[in-house]
Amino acid sequence: MILDGKAPTGPIEKSWDKHRFDMKLVNPSNKRKFKILVVGTGLAGGAGAASLGELGYNVEAFCYQDSARRAHSIAAQGGINAAKNYPNDGDSIYRLFYDTIKGGDFRAREADVWRLAQVSNNIIDQCVAQGVPFARDYAGYLDNRSFGGAQVSRTFYARGQTGQQLLLGAYSALSRQVKAGTVKLHQRTEMVDLVVVDGVAKGITVRNLITGKIESHWGDAVILATGGYVNVFYLSTNAMGCSVTAAWKAAQKGAYFANPCYTQIHPTCIPQHGDKQSKLTLMSESLRNDGRCWVPKKAADCENLAGDITEDDRDYYLERKYPSFGNLAPRDIASRAAKEQCDDERGVGPGKRGVYLDFADSINRLGEETIRGRYGNLFEMYEKITDENAYQQPMRIYPAPHYSMGGLWVDYNCMSNIPGLFVLGEANFSVHGANRLGASALMQGLADGYFVIPYTIAGYLAGITPGTVKDDHAEFKRSVEEVEGQTNKLLNINGKKTVSELHRELGKVMWEDVGMARSDASLNNAIKRIPEIREEFWNNVNVTGEAGELNQQLENAGRLADFLEFAEVFAKDALHREESCGGHFRTEHQTDDGEAMRDDENFAYAAAWEFKGAGNEPELHKEPLKFENVKLAVRSYK
Amino acid sequence: MNLTLHVWRQKGPEAKGELETYQAKNVSEDQSFLEMLDDVNEDLIKAGKDPIAFDHDCREGICGMCSQVINGKPHGGQERTTVCQLHMRSFNDGDEIFIEPWRAKAFPIHKDLIVDRNALEVIMQAGGFTSCHTGGVADGNALLIPKPVADYAMDAAECIGCGACVASCPNSSAMLFTSAKVAQLAVLPQGKGEAKARVKNMTETMLSEGFGNCTNHYECQEACPKGINVKFIATLNREYIKSFC
């Protein structure tokens, strides 16, 4: 099937304004009659729930953490982009739009990206009004810094905790609505099923993580803002509880999953220290403003101390390969370059899977205090984990799974192919194409939550009657029974392997075969291995405890069960996409100097997969991508 | 290294809890404290026993989910460190480690090391915001905020809401938590308009939720993994008095 993204036609500069005017509205006194369920309380979900509550809708919000403030948006470090052009360095909405399309390797829908760039400026104003303490200069003006893939300084930041501050802003707006009674918050509650009635999303089934009770909630619309899926790699920079579960439950009910193979491997993470590690930690991309990446030129030098390697014997590989962007090359490119050096046996640290990120030059130029002022908390975090002082010796970094550009397919209104099911933020596939630029995730989450969904959901709700299906409908009962059935099944396998052992096995396959470099052979191996692990999971996992209690093993088992179905579709998407673009690198498709080679003639489309059950072939639907405002070009940062 | 752990186990809020003893074997010094507990749990599962329930999520010191009193100190007592950022290199072979949940009247225990911190939510809902509507706000540079003011607000805003301040306080006071938000918003032009109502509502809610008052022990500052300074409590007190003027 050919999918229609329903992007507005006409001049792109007017597209969002025109669309907002064309959409139907819901009368203020009718808004409270509509119940909207929002799953996830990160930047997209928190901002969306708060804004919709404020408009007068009857909102219920759900999160698995004990507080809405703990969603993983909190961990974003570096910043948020906006086209304010405060530094007078040539930025504009068009330039932010262009950089984002190009950064995504020309695999995103133009109109969505334009809208993102357009509302980016409103986001900064909104956050300032909430009391977000962005960095300022001595006169009191907002400060900016640079991020990868852009030659202007458009990134706003709050020390190394920008995500935290933006999320606390959204959380404060949400708390205000909870107090006002427009939003009801369900904490420690995990979505475990989507309820679809006659093809329309009408509710969710959740598990109360304290009591274990399974219950359903009805809604006139369901919004998923449940983040990304890179924990499919087991080790990633995501929080331990991040999973594909909410999105995958929607996929099991017919929602299409778009471009799962577009995953971001972030170049600057602390290298893995051993087999017992549970997660990886990111070091903000902002560090590349002042840090220089290098490895020894000679493999023989790798064991030597960094300080003993002379300047002539160092290979500043990003500056060498990409002179115009240098250390601020985009993430996919910087990650592959790091891997390339390590594959060439010139990596450093344990297992030689690491490269240096060196601040010595900046410290000499600006002084240690300035560097401490900019990145003090990151250096501190680095020292806690590695026991090394990065003011005195270079950091060691290595790429790690960080973000998913792919996600549930949505149209321009952020609605999936299931009417009434909306998807926001990282959970959808819409704006980042095949690679996300730094400081754009926060921008998208808040754009979707504050400035997109409040408009587009009205266009849907205005066409339906509120409260026609409630939780006494038979579908809700069926959903609860299905979930209880799966829970009992998991608890009664009583096998020999723990959930985390099996998750590690899956992660190993995904990282080695579907990671930074993918080939026909590696992907076929993954497609063979994943069902084997899934089979073993359902026959040999050991999930302790009971259904009706706080049971973290059961939570993890449910999440892994979904990863094990999703991973296969992920690998199949990667196998079908016979080109290299952004975060998807197929070794068969590269230029002579190792750069990604796109195939616009055959693959300029979003691949939206319809799940047909575990073990069955998913069906591919395509949304052709049209580029009318940017010229498709080879993405060069040289 | 090998360690002996004494861990608080409690089935549910009404159940009687007790310390149980476990051995943590072959612990690597590069592991985090929670990774060490993960391994202990793997052993428990293999032995057919109920693993230790504990809160955790981001494991990089920012979400505020992890919450354990280790050897009598919230988050283990290292400067500016959450439990998840505590690494095993700070322990020695043969150490005995006591692990307990946050203990405060306002934080009832759900299970083992997991407590209910909803009382902190209620304090935030009482006024931890500016009443701005989405859209229709002024340009971000319309009101200038000089760097020292922005920095002061940020110092307060770094609070991760973990509750270590409460757990460390002999009065189980949530003053450091409450004051951080009050001070952040009181100093910014965007928050000044509602400052009086905010400080009153948040402080009174703090007391009605079962937290004690501050009697200047400063244990909270010592325990805070983000280094939130007790000077914000002084700001709260000043703001509170001002609210009656």
mmCIF file of N, CA, C and O in Angstrom, chain A residues 51 54 64 66-67 69-70 84 86 125-126 128-129 131 136-137 140 142 159 161 164-165 171-172 176 187-188 240-241 273 276 278-279 380 384-385 498 500-501 544 550 552-553, chain B residues 26 30 35 39 42 46 53-55 57-60 63-64 80-81 89 111 115 117-118 121 128 130 132-135 138-141 145 147 155 157-161 184 188 190:
data_model
loop_
_atom_site.group_PDB
_atom_site.id
_atom_site.type_symbol
_atom_site.label_atom_id
_atom_site.label_comp_id
_atom_site.label_asym_id
_atom_site.label_seq_id
_atom_site.Cartn_x
_atom_site.Cartn_y
_atom_site.Cartn_z
ATOM 1 N N SER A 51 -0.559 20.887 28.131
ATOM 2 C CA SER A 51 -1.191 21.832 27.201
ATOM 3 C C SER A 51 -2.639 21.451 26.917
ATOM 4 O O SER A 51 -3.507 22.320 26.819
ATOM 5 N N GLU A 54 -4.735 22.215 29.947
ATOM 6 C CA GLU A 54 -4.929 23.660 30.027
ATOM 7 C C GLU A 54 -6.025 24.133 29.066
ATOM 8 O O GLU A 54 -6.786 25.060 29.371
ATOM 9 N N TYR A 64 5.571 4.982 33.914
ATOM 10 C CA TYR A 64 5.975 3.805 34.692
ATOM 11 C C TYR A 64 6.835 4.196 35.890
ATOM 12 O O TYR A 64 6.969 3.439 36.847
ATOM 13 N N ASP A 66 7.979 6.577 39.270
ATOM 14 C CA ASP A 66 7.166 7.006 40.412
ATOM 15 C C ASP A 66 6.833 8.486 40.341
ATOM 16 O O ASP A 66 6.084 9.001 41.157
ATOM 17 N N SER A 67 7.413 9.187 39.362
ATOM 18 C CA SER A 67 7.074 10.594 39.164
ATOM 19 C C SER A 67 7.224 10.930 37.691
ATOM 20 O O SER A 67 8.127 10.423 37.018
ATOM 21 N N ARG A 69 8.401 13.452 36.579
ATOM 22 C CA ARG A 69 9.653 14.169 36.381
ATOM 23 C C ARG A 69 10.820 13.254 36.049
ATOM 24 O O ARG A 69 11.913 13.723 35.753
ATOM 25 N N ARG A 70 10.644 11.944 36.135
ATOM 26 C CA ARG A 70 11.779 11.049 35.961
ATOM 27 C C ARG A 70 11.881 10.438 34.566
ATOM 28 O O ARG A 70 12.726 9.584 34.328
ATOM 29 N N LYS A 84 16.469 31.143 16.491
ATOM 30 C CA LYS A 84 16.329 32.523 16.965
ATOM 31 C C LYS A 84 17.279 33.483 16.261
ATOM 32 O O LYS A 84 17.006 34.675 16.177
ATOM 33 N N TYR A 86 19.841 34.710 17.516
ATOM 34 C CA TYR A 86 20.328 35.720 18.466
ATOM 35 C C TYR A 86 21.800 36.087 18.229
ATOM 36 O O TYR A 86 22.169 37.245 18.363
ATOM 37 N N ASP A 125 10.800 30.522 24.123
ATOM 38 C CA ASP A 125 10.009 31.515 24.859
ATOM 39 C C ASP A 125 9.173 30.843 25.946
ATOM 40 O O ASP A 125 9.074 31.321 27.077
ATOM 41 N N GLN A 126 8.555 29.710 25.581
ATOM 42 C CA GLN A 126 7.696 28.993 26.523
ATOM 43 C C GLN A 126 8.488 28.543 27.747
ATOM 44 O O GLN A 126 8.065 28.711 28.886
ATOM 45 N N VAL A 128 11.341 29.692 28.877
ATOM 46 C CA VAL A 128 11.779 30.845 29.672
ATOM 47 C C VAL A 128 10.634 31.292 30.584
ATOM 48 O O VAL A 128 10.830 31.550 31.771
ATOM 49 N N ALA A 129 9.425 31.340 30.045
ATOM 50 C CA ALA A 129 8.268 31.775 30.840
ATOM 51 C C ALA A 129 8.008 30.832 32.014
ATOM 52 O O ALA A 129 7.511 31.242 33.060
ATOM 53 N N GLY A 131 10.272 29.481 33.727
ATOM 54 C CA GLY A 131 11.347 29.611 34.708
ATOM 55 C C GLY A 131 12.508 28.666 34.469
ATOM 56 O O GLY A 131 13.278 28.384 35.381
ATOM 57 N N ARG A 136 22.856 32.324 30.465
ATOM 58 C CA ARG A 136 22.728 33.719 30.032
ATOM 59 C C ARG A 136 24.086 34.388 30.120
ATOM 60 O O ARG A 136 24.965 33.932 30.846
ATOM 61 N N ASP A 137 24.228 35.522 29.428
ATOM 62 C CA ASP A 137 25.468 36.285 29.585
ATOM 63 C C ASP A 137 25.292 37.305 30.707
ATOM 64 O O ASP A 137 24.221 37.405 31.307
ATOM 65 N N GLY A 140 22.423 39.523 30.633
ATOM 66 C CA GLY A 140 21.136 38.877 30.846
ATOM 67 C C GLY A 140 20.530 38.241 29.608
ATOM 68 O O GLY A 140 19.414 37.721 29.645
ATOM 69 N N LEU A 142 20.147 35.472 26.511
ATOM 70 C CA LEU A 142 20.313 34.028 26.366
ATOM 71 C C LEU A 142 21.591 33.705 25.593
ATOM 72 O O LEU A 142 21.917 34.377 24.611
ATOM 73 N N ARG A 159 23.537 24.526 31.564
ATOM 74 C CA ARG A 159 24.737 23.739 31.905
ATOM 75 C C ARG A 159 24.719 22.426 31.115
ATOM 76 O O ARG A 159 24.394 22.440 29.941
ATOM 77 N N GLN A 161 22.680 20.028 31.790
ATOM 78 C CA GLN A 161 21.434 19.377 32.200
ATOM 79 C C GLN A 161 20.230 19.997 31.504
ATOM 80 O O GLN A 161 19.205 20.236 32.129
ATOM 81 N N GLN A 164 17.027 17.940 31.666
ATOM 82 C CA GLN A 164 16.442 17.977 33.006
ATOM 83 C C GLN A 164 15.635 19.262 33.184
ATOM 84 O O GLN A 164 14.485 19.241 33.621
ATOM 85 N N GLN A 165 16.223 20.378 32.831
ATOM 86 C CA GLN A 165 15.548 21.653 33.078
ATOM 87 C C GLN A 165 14.302 21.806 32.204
ATOM 88 O O GLN A 165 13.282 22.313 32.656
ATOM 89 N N TYR A 171 7.093 19.444 33.459
ATOM 90 C CA TYR A 171 6.539 18.787 34.652
ATOM 91 C C TYR A 171 5.854 19.807 35.562
ATOM 92 O O TYR A 171 4.814 19.524 36.165
ATOM 93 N N SER A 172 6.414 21.011 35.631
ATOM 94 C CA SER A 172 5.773 22.035 36.464
ATOM 95 C C SER A 172 4.433 22.432 35.849
ATOM 96 O O SER A 172 3.442 22.598 36.566
ATOM 97 N N ARG A 176 0.781 21.798 37.607
ATOM 98 C CA ARG A 176 -0.215 22.859 37.741
ATOM 99 C C ARG A 176 -1.580 22.356 37.266
ATOM 100 O O ARG A 176 -2.614 22.629 37.885
ATOM 101 N N GLN A 187 0.916 7.270 38.169
ATOM 102 C CA GLN A 187 2.334 6.953 38.220
ATOM 103 C C GLN A 187 2.511 5.457 38.484
ATOM 104 O O GLN A 187 1.579 4.786 38.893
ATOM 105 N N ARG A 188 3.717 4.976 38.257
ATOM 106 C CA ARG A 188 4.034 3.550 38.426
ATOM 107 C C ARG A 188 2.968 2.693 37.740
ATOM 108 O O ARG A 188 2.453 1.726 38.305
ATOM 109 N N MET A 240 17.004 2.196 32.233
ATOM 110 C CA MET A 240 16.760 0.754 32.273
ATOM 111 C C MET A 240 15.317 0.395 31.916
ATOM 112 O O MET A 240 15.049 -0.658 31.371
ATOM 113 N N GLY A 241 14.388 1.269 32.227
ATOM 114 C CA GLY A 241 12.979 0.948 31.979
ATOM 115 C C GLY A 241 12.494 1.298 30.581
ATOM 116 O O GLY A 241 11.354 0.996 30.233
ATOM 117 N N HIS A 273 33.148 -1.232 30.252
ATOM 118 C CA HIS A 273 34.268 -1.656 31.088
ATOM 119 C C HIS A 273 34.332 -3.154 31.308
ATOM 120 O O HIS A 273 35.335 -3.687 31.713
ATOM 121 N N LYS A 276 29.820 -7.257 32.984
ATOM 122 C CA LYS A 276 28.749 -7.143 33.967
ATOM 123 C C LYS A 276 28.035 -5.801 33.903
ATOM 124 O O LYS A 276 27.229 -5.485 34.758
ATOM 125 N N SER A 278 25.553 -2.762 33.023
ATOM 126 C CA SER A 278 24.115 -2.749 32.788
ATOM 127 C C SER A 278 23.689 -1.654 31.838
ATOM 128 O O SER A 278 22.618 -1.717 31.251
ATOM 129 N N LYS A 279 24.502 -0.612 31.710
ATOM 130 C CA LYS A 279 24.129 0.434 30.767
ATOM 131 C C LYS A 279 25.353 1.269 30.404
ATOM 132 O O LYS A 279 26.397 1.156 31.046
ATOM 133 N N GLU A 380 32.922 15.496 35.940
ATOM 134 C CA GLU A 380 32.696 14.853 37.232
ATOM 135 C C GLU A 380 32.092 13.450 37.036
ATOM 136 O O GLU A 380 32.512 12.469 37.635
ATOM 137 N N LYS A 384 33.642 9.741 37.995
ATOM 138 C CA LYS A 384 32.977 8.757 38.860
ATOM 139 C C LYS A 384 32.969 7.380 38.219
ATOM 140 O O LYS A 384 33.142 6.370 38.876
ATOM 141 N N ILE A 385 32.752 7.351 36.916
ATOM 142 C CA ILE A 385 32.614 6.067 36.245
ATOM 143 C C ILE A 385 33.965 5.447 35.929
ATOM 144 O O ILE A 385 34.163 4.248 36.080
ATOM 145 N N THR A 498 17.726 -16.289 33.262
ATOM 146 C CA THR A 498 17.076 -15.084 33.765
ATOM 147 C C THR A 498 16.737 -14.160 32.595
ATOM 148 O O THR A 498 17.273 -14.316 31.487
ATOM 149 N N SER A 500 17.529 -11.084 32.239
ATOM 150 C CA SER A 500 18.648 -10.261 31.775
ATOM 151 C C SER A 500 19.666 -11.092 30.991
ATOM 152 O O SER A 500 20.290 -10.584 30.064
ATOM 153 N N GLU A 501 19.809 -12.356 31.303
ATOM 154 C CA GLU A 501 20.709 -13.190 30.479
ATOM 155 C C GLU A 501 20.220 -13.240 29.029
ATOM 156 O O GLU A 501 20.999 -13.092 28.077
ATOM 157 N N THR A 544 10.438 -14.912 38.405
ATOM 158 C CA THR A 544 10.049 -15.236 39.781
ATOM 159 C C THR A 544 8.870 -14.378 40.238
ATOM 160 O O THR A 544 8.479 -13.436 39.561
ATOM 161 N N LEU A 550 4.269 -6.113 43.447
ATOM 162 C CA LEU A 550 5.374 -5.398 42.823
ATOM 163 C C LEU A 550 6.378 -6.451 42.369
ATOM 164 O O LEU A 550 6.936 -7.177 43.185
ATOM 165 N N GLN A 552 9.463 -6.712 39.649
ATOM 166 C CA GLN A 552 10.296 -6.098 38.616
ATOM 167 C C GLN A 552 10.756 -7.092 37.555
ATOM 168 O O GLN A 552 10.974 -6.717 36.406
ATOM 169 N N GLN A 553 10.886 -8.379 37.943
ATOM 170 C CA GLN A 553 11.267 -9.389 36.958
ATOM 171 C C GLN A 553 10.174 -9.546 35.900
ATOM 172 O O GLN A 553 10.446 -9.698 34.709
ATOM 173 N N ASN B 26 32.847 -12.104 43.810
ATOM 174 C CA ASN B 26 33.563 -11.686 42.591
ATOM 175 C C ASN B 26 33.096 -10.338 42.066
ATOM 176 O O ASN B 26 32.801 -10.182 40.900
ATOM 177 N N ASP B 30 35.087 -1.958 38.967
ATOM 178 C CA ASP B 30 34.530 -1.049 37.964
ATOM 179 C C ASP B 30 32.997 -1.074 37.938
ATOM 180 O O ASP B 30 32.373 -0.264 37.276
ATOM 181 N N GLU B 35 24.893 -2.389 39.821
ATOM 182 C CA GLU B 35 25.294 -3.571 39.044
ATOM 183 C C GLU B 35 25.705 -4.713 39.967
ATOM 184 O O GLU B 35 25.455 -5.882 39.672
ATOM 185 N N ASP B 39 23.797 -8.441 40.207
ATOM 186 C CA ASP B 39 24.415 -9.764 40.268
ATOM 187 C C ASP B 39 23.875 -10.579 41.446
ATOM 188 O O ASP B 39 23.633 -11.783 41.321
ATOM 189 N N GLU B 42 20.604 -11.849 40.405
ATOM 190 C CA GLU B 42 20.691 -12.977 39.476
ATOM 191 C C GLU B 42 20.893 -14.276 40.258
ATOM 192 O O GLU B 42 20.269 -15.299 39.962
ATOM 193 N N LYS B 46 18.315 -17.484 40.477
ATOM 194 C CA LYS B 46 18.759 -18.855 40.159
ATOM 195 C C LYS B 46 18.507 -19.798 41.330
ATOM 196 O O LYS B 46 18.326 -20.994 41.133
ATOM 197 N N ALA B 53 13.918 -5.885 45.617
ATOM 198 C CA ALA B 53 13.300 -4.828 44.819
ATOM 199 C C ALA B 53 13.932 -3.487 45.178
ATOM 200 O O ALA B 53 14.036 -3.142 46.355
ATOM 201 N N PHE B 54 14.421 -2.777 44.166
ATOM 202 C CA PHE B 54 14.948 -1.423 44.412
ATOM 203 C C PHE B 54 14.628 -0.535 43.221
ATOM 204 O O PHE B 54 14.529 -1.003 42.096
ATOM 205 N N ASP B 55 14.453 0.755 43.500
ATOM 206 C CA ASP B 55 14.163 1.721 42.447
ATOM 207 C C ASP B 55 15.443 2.153 41.741
ATOM 208 O O ASP B 55 16.467 2.381 42.395
ATOM 209 N N ASP B 57 16.565 3.848 37.471
ATOM 210 C CA ASP B 57 16.147 3.950 36.078
ATOM 211 C C ASP B 57 17.269 4.450 35.177
ATOM 212 O O ASP B 57 17.842 3.673 34.437
ATOM 213 N N CYS B 58 17.630 5.738 35.276
ATOM 214 C CA CYS B 58 18.587 6.257 34.289
ATOM 215 C C CYS B 58 19.982 5.700 34.496
ATOM 216 O O CYS B 58 20.739 5.559 33.560
ATOM 217 N N ARG B 59 20.330 5.414 35.719
ATOM 218 C CA ARG B 59 21.670 4.941 36.086
ATOM 219 C C ARG B 59 22.762 5.895 35.623
ATOM 220 O O ARG B 59 23.884 5.479 35.329
ATOM 221 N N GLU B 60 22.432 7.166 35.518
ATOM 222 C CA GLU B 60 23.488 8.137 35.310
ATOM 223 C C GLU B 60 23.326 9.355 36.219
ATOM 224 O O GLU B 60 23.826 10.436 35.917
ATOM 225 N N CYS B 63 17.912 11.002 37.105
ATOM 226 C CA CYS B 63 16.449 10.838 37.164
ATOM 227 C C CYS B 63 15.921 10.916 38.596
ATOM 228 O O CYS B 63 14.756 11.222 38.821
ATOM 229 N N GLY B 64 16.778 10.630 39.570
ATOM 230 C CA GLY B 64 16.349 10.730 40.965
ATOM 231 C C GLY B 64 15.572 9.529 41.462
ATOM 232 O O GLY B 64 14.986 9.543 42.541
ATOM 233 N N ARG B 80 28.256 14.457 46.297
ATOM 234 C CA ARG B 80 27.575 14.649 45.015
ATOM 235 C C ARG B 80 27.446 13.345 44.216
ATOM 236 O O ARG B 80 27.784 13.293 43.034
ATOM 237 N N THR B 81 26.962 12.304 44.866
ATOM 238 C CA THR B 81 26.882 11.005 44.188
ATOM 239 C C THR B 81 25.568 10.308 44.513
ATOM 240 O O THR B 81 25.204 10.190 45.674
ATOM 241 N N ARG B 89 34.711 0.527 43.533
ATOM 242 C CA ARG B 89 36.095 0.791 43.918
ATOM 243 C C ARG B 89 36.166 1.548 45.242
ATOM 244 O O ARG B 89 37.227 1.642 45.846
ATOM 245 N N LYS B 111 7.881 -1.904 48.977
ATOM 246 C CA LYS B 111 8.473 -3.243 49.080
ATOM 247 C C LYS B 111 9.994 -3.097 49.186
ATOM 248 O O LYS B 111 10.573 -2.254 48.467
ATOM 249 N N VAL B 115 10.245 2.975 48.138
ATOM 250 C CA VAL B 115 9.308 3.751 48.953
ATOM 251 C C VAL B 115 8.384 4.585 48.061
ATOM 252 O O VAL B 115 8.628 4.760 46.880
ATOM 253 N N ARG B 117 7.111 8.094 47.207
ATOM 254 C CA ARG B 117 7.518 9.494 47.378
ATOM 255 C C ARG B 117 6.477 10.471 46.854
ATOM 256 O O ARG B 117 6.804 11.594 46.489
ATOM 257 N N ASN B 118 5.221 10.025 46.801
ATOM 258 C CA ASN B 118 4.194 10.882 46.204
ATOM 259 C C ASN B 118 4.016 12.202 46.951
ATOM 260 O O ASN B 118 3.590 13.193 46.369
ATOM 261 N N GLU B 121 5.395 14.982 45.195
ATOM 262 C CA GLU B 121 4.566 15.432 44.069
ATOM 263 C C GLU B 121 3.539 16.457 44.540
ATOM 264 O O GLU B 121 3.288 17.462 43.883
ATOM 265 N N GLY B 128 4.787 24.651 42.661
ATOM 266 C CA GLY B 128 6.113 24.600 42.040
ATOM 267 C C GLY B 128 6.095 24.899 40.556
ATOM 268 O O GLY B 128 6.618 24.118 39.763
ATOM 269 N N THR B 130 5.220 28.321 37.363
ATOM 270 C CA THR B 130 4.723 29.663 37.055
ATOM 271 C C THR B 130 3.430 29.441 36.273
ATOM 272 O O THR B 130 3.346 28.496 35.482
ATOM 273 N N CYS B 132 2.023 30.159 33.559
ATOM 274 C CA CYS B 132 1.992 30.672 32.189
ATOM 275 C C CYS B 132 1.247 29.674 31.315
ATOM 276 O O CYS B 132 1.295 28.473 31.562
ATOM 277 N N HIS B 133 0.546 30.168 30.321
ATOM 278 C CA HIS B 133 -0.172 29.295 29.407
ATOM 279 C C HIS B 133 0.719 28.944 28.227
ATOM 280 O O HIS B 133 1.610 29.706 27.875
ATOM 281 N N THR B 134 0.452 27.796 27.618
ATOM 282 C CA THR B 134 1.212 27.429 26.439
ATOM 283 C C THR B 134 0.912 28.425 25.326
ATOM 284 O O THR B 134 -0.250 28.691 25.027
ATOM 285 N N GLY B 135 1.961 28.967 24.741
ATOM 286 C CA GLY B 135 1.779 29.977 23.690
ATOM 287 C C GLY B 135 1.525 31.330 24.324
ATOM 288 O O GLY B 135 1.302 31.458 25.531
ATOM 289 N N ALA B 138 6.102 36.011 26.216
ATOM 290 C CA ALA B 138 7.016 37.000 25.643
ATOM 291 C C ALA B 138 8.262 36.333 25.065
ATOM 292 O O ALA B 138 8.581 35.194 25.403
ATOM 293 N N ASP B 139 8.979 37.044 24.219
ATOM 294 C CA ASP B 139 10.238 36.554 23.677
ATOM 295 C C ASP B 139 11.214 36.247 24.824
ATOM 296 O O ASP B 139 11.237 36.950 25.836
ATOM 297 N N GLY B 140 11.998 35.206 24.619
ATOM 298 C CA GLY B 140 12.914 34.748 25.666
ATOM 299 C C GLY B 140 13.876 35.815 26.152
ATOM 300 O O GLY B 140 14.361 35.755 27.281
ATOM 301 N N ASN B 141 14.187 36.786 25.301
ATOM 302 C CA ASN B 141 15.104 37.852 25.701
ATOM 303 C C ASN B 141 14.378 39.111 26.152
ATOM 304 O O ASN B 141 15.007 40.137 26.385
ATOM 305 N N ILE B 145 17.916 38.483 32.287
ATOM 306 C CA ILE B 145 18.249 37.822 33.554
ATOM 307 C C ILE B 145 19.769 37.733 33.618
ATOM 308 O O ILE B 145 20.368 36.844 33.001
ATOM 309 N N LYS B 147 23.611 36.937 34.347
ATOM 310 C CA LYS B 147 24.198 35.624 34.590
ATOM 311 C C LYS B 147 24.176 35.216 36.070
ATOM 312 O O LYS B 147 23.803 34.079 36.370
ATOM 313 N N ASP B 155 21.500 26.775 40.147
ATOM 314 C CA ASP B 155 22.033 26.033 41.304
ATOM 315 C C ASP B 155 20.894 25.368 42.076
ATOM 316 O O ASP B 155 21.017 24.246 42.554
ATOM 317 N N ALA B 157 17.805 24.789 40.759
ATOM 318 C CA ALA B 157 16.996 23.955 39.869
ATOM 319 C C ALA B 157 17.599 22.586 39.626
ATOM 320 O O ALA B 157 16.953 21.697 39.078
ATOM 321 N N GLU B 158 18.870 22.391 40.039
ATOM 322 C CA GLU B 158 19.520 21.101 39.778
ATOM 323 C C GLU B 158 18.962 19.961 40.620
ATOM 324 O O GLU B 158 19.294 18.796 40.404
ATOM 325 N N CYS B 159 18.125 20.262 41.591
ATOM 326 C CA CYS B 159 17.512 19.234 42.447
ATOM 327 C C CYS B 159 16.878 18.135 41.592
ATOM 328 O O CYS B 159 16.181 18.420 40.632
ATOM 329 N N ILE B 160 17.156 16.874 41.938
ATOM 330 C CA ILE B 160 16.590 15.769 41.175
ATOM 331 C C ILE B 160 15.399 15.121 41.881
ATOM 332 O O ILE B 160 14.863 14.112 41.430
ATOM 333 N N GLY B 161 14.989 15.686 43.013
ATOM 334 C CA GLY B 161 13.774 15.191 43.672
ATOM 335 C C GLY B 161 13.876 13.767 44.173
ATOM 336 O O GLY B 161 12.886 13.039 44.203
ATOM 337 N N GLN B 184 14.409 29.033 43.266
ATOM 338 C CA GLN B 184 14.599 29.140 41.810
ATOM 339 C C GLN B 184 13.578 30.118 41.226
ATOM 340 O O GLN B 184 13.918 31.015 40.454
ATOM 341 N N LEU B 188 13.677 34.600 39.781
ATOM 342 C CA LEU B 188 13.486 34.891 38.355
ATOM 343 C C LEU B 188 12.298 35.836 38.159
ATOM 344 O O LEU B 188 11.273 35.677 38.827
ATOM 345 N N GLN B 190 10.140 35.812 35.963
ATOM 346 C CA GLN B 190 8.941 35.075 35.554
ATOM 347 C C GLN B 190 8.187 34.488 36.749
ATOM 348 O O GLN B 190 7.004 34.177 36.650
#
